[in-house]
PDB file of C-alpha atoms in Angstrom:
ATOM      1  CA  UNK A   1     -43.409  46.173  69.261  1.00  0.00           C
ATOM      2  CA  UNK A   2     -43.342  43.027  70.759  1.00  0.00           C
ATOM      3  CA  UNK A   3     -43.127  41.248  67.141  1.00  0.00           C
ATOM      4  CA  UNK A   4     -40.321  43.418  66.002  1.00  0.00           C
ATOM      5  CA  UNK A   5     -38.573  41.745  69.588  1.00  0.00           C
ATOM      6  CA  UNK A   6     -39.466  38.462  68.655  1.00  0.00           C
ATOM      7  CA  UNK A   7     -37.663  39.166  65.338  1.00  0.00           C
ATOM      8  CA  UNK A   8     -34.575  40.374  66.805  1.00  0.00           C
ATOM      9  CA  UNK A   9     -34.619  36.610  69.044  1.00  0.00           C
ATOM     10  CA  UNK A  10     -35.700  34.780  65.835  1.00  0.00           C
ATOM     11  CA  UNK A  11     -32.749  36.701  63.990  1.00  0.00           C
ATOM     12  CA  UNK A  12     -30.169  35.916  66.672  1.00  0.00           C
ATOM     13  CA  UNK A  13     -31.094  32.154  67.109  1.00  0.00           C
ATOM     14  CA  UNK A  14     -30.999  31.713  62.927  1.00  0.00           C
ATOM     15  CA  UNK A  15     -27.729  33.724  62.924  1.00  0.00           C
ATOM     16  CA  UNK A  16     -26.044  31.636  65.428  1.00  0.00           C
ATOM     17  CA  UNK A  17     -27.181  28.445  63.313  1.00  0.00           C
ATOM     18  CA  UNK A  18     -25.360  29.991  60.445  1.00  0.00           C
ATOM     19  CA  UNK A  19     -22.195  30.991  62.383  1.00  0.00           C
ATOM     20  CA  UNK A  20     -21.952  27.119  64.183  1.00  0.00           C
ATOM     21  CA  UNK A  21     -22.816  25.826  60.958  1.00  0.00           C
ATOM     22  CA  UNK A  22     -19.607  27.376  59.152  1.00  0.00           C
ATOM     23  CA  UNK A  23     -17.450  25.016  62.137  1.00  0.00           C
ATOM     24  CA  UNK A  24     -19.290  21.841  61.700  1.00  0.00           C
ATOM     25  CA  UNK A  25     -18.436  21.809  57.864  1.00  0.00           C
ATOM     26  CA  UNK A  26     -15.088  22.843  58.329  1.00  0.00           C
ATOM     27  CA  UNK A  27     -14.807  19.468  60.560  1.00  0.00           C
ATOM     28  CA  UNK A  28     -16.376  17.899  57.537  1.00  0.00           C
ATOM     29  CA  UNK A  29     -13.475  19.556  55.299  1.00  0.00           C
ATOM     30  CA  UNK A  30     -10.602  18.637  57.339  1.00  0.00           C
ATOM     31  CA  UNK A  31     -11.934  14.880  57.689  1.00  0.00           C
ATOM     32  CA  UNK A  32     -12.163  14.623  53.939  1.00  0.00           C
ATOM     33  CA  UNK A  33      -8.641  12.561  53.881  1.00  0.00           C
ATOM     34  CA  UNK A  34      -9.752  10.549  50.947  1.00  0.00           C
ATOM     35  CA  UNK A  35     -10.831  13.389  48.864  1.00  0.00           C
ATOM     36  CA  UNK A  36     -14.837  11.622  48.440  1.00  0.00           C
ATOM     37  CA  UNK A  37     -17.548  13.946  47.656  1.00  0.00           C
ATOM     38  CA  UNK A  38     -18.859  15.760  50.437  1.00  0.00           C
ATOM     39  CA  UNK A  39     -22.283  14.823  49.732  1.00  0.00           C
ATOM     40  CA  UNK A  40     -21.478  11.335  51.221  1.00  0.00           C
ATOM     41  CA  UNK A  41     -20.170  12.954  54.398  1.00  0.00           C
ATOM     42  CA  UNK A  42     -22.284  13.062  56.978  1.00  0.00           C
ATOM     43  CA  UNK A  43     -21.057  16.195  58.791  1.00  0.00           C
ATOM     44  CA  UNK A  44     -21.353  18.168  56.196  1.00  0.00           C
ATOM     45  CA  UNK A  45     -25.288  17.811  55.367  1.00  0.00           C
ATOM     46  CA  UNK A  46     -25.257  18.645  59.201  1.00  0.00           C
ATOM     47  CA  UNK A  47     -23.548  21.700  58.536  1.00  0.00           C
ATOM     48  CA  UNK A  48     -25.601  22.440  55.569  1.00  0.00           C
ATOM     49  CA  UNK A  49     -28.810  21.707  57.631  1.00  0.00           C
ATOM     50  CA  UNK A  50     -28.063  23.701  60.506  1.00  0.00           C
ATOM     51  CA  UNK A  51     -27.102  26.670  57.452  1.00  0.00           C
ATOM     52  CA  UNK A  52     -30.776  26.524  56.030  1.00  0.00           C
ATOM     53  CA  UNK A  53     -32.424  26.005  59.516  1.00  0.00           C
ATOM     54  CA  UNK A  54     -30.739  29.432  60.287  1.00  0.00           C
ATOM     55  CA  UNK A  55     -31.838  31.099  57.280  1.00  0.00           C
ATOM     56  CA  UNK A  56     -35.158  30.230  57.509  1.00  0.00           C
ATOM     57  CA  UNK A  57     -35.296  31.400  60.882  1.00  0.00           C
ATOM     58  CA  UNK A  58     -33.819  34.683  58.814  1.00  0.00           C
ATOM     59  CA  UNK A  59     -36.261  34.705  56.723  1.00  0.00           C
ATOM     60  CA  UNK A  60     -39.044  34.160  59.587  1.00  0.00           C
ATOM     61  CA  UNK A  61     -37.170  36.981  61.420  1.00  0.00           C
ATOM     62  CA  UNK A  62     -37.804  39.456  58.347  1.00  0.00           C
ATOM     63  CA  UNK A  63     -41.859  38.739  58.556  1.00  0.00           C
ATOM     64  CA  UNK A  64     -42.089  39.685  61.915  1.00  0.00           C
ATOM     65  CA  UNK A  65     -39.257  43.369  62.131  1.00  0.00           C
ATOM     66  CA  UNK A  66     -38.271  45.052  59.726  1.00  0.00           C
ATOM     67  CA  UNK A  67     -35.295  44.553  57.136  1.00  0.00           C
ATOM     68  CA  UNK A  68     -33.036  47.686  58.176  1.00  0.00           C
ATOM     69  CA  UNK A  69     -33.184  45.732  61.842  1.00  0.00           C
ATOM     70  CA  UNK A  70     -32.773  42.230  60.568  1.00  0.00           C
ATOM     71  CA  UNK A  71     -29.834  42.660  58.127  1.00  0.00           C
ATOM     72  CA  UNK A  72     -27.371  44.141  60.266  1.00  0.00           C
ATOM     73  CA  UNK A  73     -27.670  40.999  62.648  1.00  0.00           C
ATOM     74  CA  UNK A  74     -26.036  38.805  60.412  1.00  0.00           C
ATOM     75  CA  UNK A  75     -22.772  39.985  61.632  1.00  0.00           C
ATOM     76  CA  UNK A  76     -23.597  37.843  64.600  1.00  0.00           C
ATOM     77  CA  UNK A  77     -23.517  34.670  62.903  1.00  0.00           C
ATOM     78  CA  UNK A  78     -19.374  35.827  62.588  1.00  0.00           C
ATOM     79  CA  UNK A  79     -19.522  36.000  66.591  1.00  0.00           C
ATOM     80  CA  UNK A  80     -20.722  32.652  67.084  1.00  0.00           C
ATOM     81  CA  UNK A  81     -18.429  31.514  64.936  1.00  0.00           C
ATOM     82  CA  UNK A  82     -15.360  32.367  67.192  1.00  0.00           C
ATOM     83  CA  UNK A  83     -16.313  30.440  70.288  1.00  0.00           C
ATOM     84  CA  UNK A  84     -17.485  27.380  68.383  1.00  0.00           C
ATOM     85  CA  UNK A  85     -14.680  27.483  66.255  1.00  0.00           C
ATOM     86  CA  UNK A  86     -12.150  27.666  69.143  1.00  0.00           C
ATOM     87  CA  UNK A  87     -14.295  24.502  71.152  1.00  0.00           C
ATOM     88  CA  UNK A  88     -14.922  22.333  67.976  1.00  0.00           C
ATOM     89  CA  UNK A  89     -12.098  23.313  65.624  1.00  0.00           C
ATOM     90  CA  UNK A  90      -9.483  24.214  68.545  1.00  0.00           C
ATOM     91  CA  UNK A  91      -8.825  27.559  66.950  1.00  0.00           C
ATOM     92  CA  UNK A  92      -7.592  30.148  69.290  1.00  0.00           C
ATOM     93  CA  UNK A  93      -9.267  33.552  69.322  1.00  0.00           C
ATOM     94  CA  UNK A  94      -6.367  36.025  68.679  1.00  0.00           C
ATOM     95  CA  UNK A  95      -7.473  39.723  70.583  1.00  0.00           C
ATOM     96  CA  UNK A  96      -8.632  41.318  67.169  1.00  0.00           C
ATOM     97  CA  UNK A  97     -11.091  38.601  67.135  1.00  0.00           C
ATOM     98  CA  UNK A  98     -12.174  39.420  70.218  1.00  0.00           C
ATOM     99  CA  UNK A  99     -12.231  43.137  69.649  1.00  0.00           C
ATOM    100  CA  UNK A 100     -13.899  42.396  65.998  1.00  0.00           C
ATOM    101  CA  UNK A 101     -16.814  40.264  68.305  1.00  0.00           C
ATOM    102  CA  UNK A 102     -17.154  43.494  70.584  1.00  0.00           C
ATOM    103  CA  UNK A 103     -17.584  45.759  67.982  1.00  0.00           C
ATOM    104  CA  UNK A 104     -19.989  43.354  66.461  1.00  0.00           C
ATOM    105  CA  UNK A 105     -21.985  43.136  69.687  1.00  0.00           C
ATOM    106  CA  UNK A 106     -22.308  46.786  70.484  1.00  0.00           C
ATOM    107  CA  UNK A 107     -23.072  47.523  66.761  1.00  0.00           C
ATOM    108  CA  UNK A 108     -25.709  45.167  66.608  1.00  0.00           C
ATOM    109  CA  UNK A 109     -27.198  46.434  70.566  1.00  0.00           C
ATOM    110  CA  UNK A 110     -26.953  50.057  69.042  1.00  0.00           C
ATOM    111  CA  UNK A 111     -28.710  49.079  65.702  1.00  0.00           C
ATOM    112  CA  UNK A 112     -31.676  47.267  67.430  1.00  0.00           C
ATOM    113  CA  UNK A 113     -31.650  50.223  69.674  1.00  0.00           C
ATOM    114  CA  UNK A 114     -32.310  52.818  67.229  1.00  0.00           C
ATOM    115  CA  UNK A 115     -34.575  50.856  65.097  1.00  0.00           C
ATOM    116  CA  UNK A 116     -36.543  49.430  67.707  1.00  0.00           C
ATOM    117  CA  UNK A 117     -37.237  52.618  68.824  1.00  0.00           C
ATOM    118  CA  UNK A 118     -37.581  54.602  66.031  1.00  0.00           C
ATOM    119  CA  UNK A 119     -40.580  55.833  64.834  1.00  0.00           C
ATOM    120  CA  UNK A 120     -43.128  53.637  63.026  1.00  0.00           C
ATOM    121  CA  UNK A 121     -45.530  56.678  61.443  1.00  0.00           C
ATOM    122  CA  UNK A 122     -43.859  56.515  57.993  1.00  0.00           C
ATOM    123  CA  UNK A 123     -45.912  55.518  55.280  1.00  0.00           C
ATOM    124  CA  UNK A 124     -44.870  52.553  53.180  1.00  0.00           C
ATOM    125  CA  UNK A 125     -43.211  53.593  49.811  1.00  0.00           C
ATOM    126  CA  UNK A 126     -44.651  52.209  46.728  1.00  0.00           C
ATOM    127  CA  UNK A 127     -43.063  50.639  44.117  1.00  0.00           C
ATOM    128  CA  UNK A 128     -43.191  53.634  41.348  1.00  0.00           C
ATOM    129  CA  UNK A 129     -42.150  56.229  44.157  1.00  0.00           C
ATOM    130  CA  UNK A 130     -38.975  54.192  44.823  1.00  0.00           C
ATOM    131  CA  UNK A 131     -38.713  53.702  41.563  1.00  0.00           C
ATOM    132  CA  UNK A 132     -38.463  57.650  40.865  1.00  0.00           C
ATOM    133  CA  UNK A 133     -36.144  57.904  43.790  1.00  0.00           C
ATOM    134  CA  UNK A 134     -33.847  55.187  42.578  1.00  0.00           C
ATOM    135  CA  UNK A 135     -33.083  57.243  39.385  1.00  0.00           C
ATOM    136  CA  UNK A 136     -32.922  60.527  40.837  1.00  0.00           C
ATOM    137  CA  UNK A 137     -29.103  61.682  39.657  1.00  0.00           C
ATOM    138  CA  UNK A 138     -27.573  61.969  43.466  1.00  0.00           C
ATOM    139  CA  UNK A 139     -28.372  58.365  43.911  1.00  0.00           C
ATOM    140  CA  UNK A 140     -27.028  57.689  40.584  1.00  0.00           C
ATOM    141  CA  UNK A 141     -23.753  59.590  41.328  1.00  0.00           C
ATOM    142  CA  UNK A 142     -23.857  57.586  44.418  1.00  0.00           C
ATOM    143  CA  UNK A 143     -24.382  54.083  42.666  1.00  0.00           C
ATOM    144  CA  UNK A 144     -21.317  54.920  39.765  1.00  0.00           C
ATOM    145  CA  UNK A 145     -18.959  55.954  42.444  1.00  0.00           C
ATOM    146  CA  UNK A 146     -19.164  52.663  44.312  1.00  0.00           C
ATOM    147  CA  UNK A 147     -19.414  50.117  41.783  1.00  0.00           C
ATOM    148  CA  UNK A 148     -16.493  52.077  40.482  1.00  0.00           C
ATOM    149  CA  UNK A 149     -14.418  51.853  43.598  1.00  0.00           C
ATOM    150  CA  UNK A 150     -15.583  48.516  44.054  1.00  0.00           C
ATOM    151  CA  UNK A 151     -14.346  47.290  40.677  1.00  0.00           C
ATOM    152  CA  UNK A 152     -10.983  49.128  41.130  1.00  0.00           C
ATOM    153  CA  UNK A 153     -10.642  47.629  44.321  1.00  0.00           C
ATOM    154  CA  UNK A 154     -11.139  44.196  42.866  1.00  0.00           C
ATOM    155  CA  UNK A 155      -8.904  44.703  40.384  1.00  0.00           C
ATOM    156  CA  UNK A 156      -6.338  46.186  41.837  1.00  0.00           C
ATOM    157  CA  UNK A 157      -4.692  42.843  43.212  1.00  0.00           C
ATOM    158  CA  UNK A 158      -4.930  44.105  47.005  1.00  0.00           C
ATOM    159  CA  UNK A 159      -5.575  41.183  48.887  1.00  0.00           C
ATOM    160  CA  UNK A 160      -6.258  42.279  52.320  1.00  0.00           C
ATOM    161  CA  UNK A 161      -8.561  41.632  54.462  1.00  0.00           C
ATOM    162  CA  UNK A 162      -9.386  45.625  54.516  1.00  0.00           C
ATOM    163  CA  UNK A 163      -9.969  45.295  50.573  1.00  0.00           C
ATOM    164  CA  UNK A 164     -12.079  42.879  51.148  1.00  0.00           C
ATOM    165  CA  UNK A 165     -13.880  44.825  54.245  1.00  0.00           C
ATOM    166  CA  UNK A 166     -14.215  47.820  52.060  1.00  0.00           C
ATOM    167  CA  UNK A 167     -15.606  46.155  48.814  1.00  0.00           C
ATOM    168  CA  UNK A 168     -18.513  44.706  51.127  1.00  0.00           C
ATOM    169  CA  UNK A 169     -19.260  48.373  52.746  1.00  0.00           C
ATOM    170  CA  UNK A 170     -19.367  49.799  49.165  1.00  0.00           C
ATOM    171  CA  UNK A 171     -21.878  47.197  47.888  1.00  0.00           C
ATOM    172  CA  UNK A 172     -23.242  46.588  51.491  1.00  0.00           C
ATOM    173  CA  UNK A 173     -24.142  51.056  51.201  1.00  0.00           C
ATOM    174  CA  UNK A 174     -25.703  50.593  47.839  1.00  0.00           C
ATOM    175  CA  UNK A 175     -27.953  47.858  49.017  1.00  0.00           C
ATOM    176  CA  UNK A 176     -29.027  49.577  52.131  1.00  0.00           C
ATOM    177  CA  UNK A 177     -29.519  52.848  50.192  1.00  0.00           C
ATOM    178  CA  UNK A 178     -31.554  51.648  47.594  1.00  0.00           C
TER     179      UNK A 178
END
């Protein structure tokens, strides 16, 4: 148990490296006057440092809980992002963002929650069991129906951010699922 907590730290700290990365290139962006490449830009291979310092704490974070616990906490990386943005980038935080962060925060509290506590009795799956279940015909239904929205949705020429919010969900489901 007390790995699975450590995960849950080691995920936080990595996805708050990833959100506060996302502002220091975007400081790297907007000082690009000149138009040179960005891989002479200082800033920006601190931003792109401080992105794979986070994911390998991500990926450290997945060794020690498991992935249905670690996943989900990437959404936290977005709530980083609104402070530092708003200190470094001067951007102010409009109330959705705020209520957006919220949700994000109680979400991720609730998912650690469950998992954490959830039982650990089940036997691990192996690969040709998983296998069997991934081409059992409900989860087939399942998989047609969402690429299917997911492709209409892309293609329909809705550019919203719900669109977008709802493509992720359908592919974010199938990847959870399977």
């Amino acid at each position: 148990m007390q790995s699975v907590f450590l995960g849950v730290f080691v995920s936080l700290l990595g996805n708050s490296l990833i959100g506060s990365s996302f502002s220091v290139m975007k400081v790297a962006h907007d000082s690009n006057k000149d138009g040179k490449s960005y891989l002479r830009i200082p800033t920006w291979w601190a931003g792109t440092l401080l992105m794979i310092l986070g994911e390998a704490g991500n990926l450290v974070a997945y060794t020690l809980a498991k992935p249905s616990l670690i996943s989900p906490l990437g959404a936290i990386s977005v709530v980083v992002n609104v402070p530092v943005g708003w200190m470094v980038l001067g951007e102010k935080p409009s109330m959705r963002n705020m209520l957006g962060c919220m949700m994000s925060i109680v979400g991720g509290y609730g998912i650690v929650w469950v998992v954490a506590s959830g039982s650990v009795d089940r036997p691990t799956m192996t690969a040709a069991e998983f296998e069997a279940l991934l081409f059992q015909p409900a989860f087939m239904v399942f998989l047609a129906i969402s690429f299917g929205e997911s492709i209409d949705l892309i293609w329909s020429g809705r550019r919203t951010v719900m669109t977008y919010v709802m493509v992720c969900s359908l592919l974010g489901g199938v990847s959870v699922l399977s």
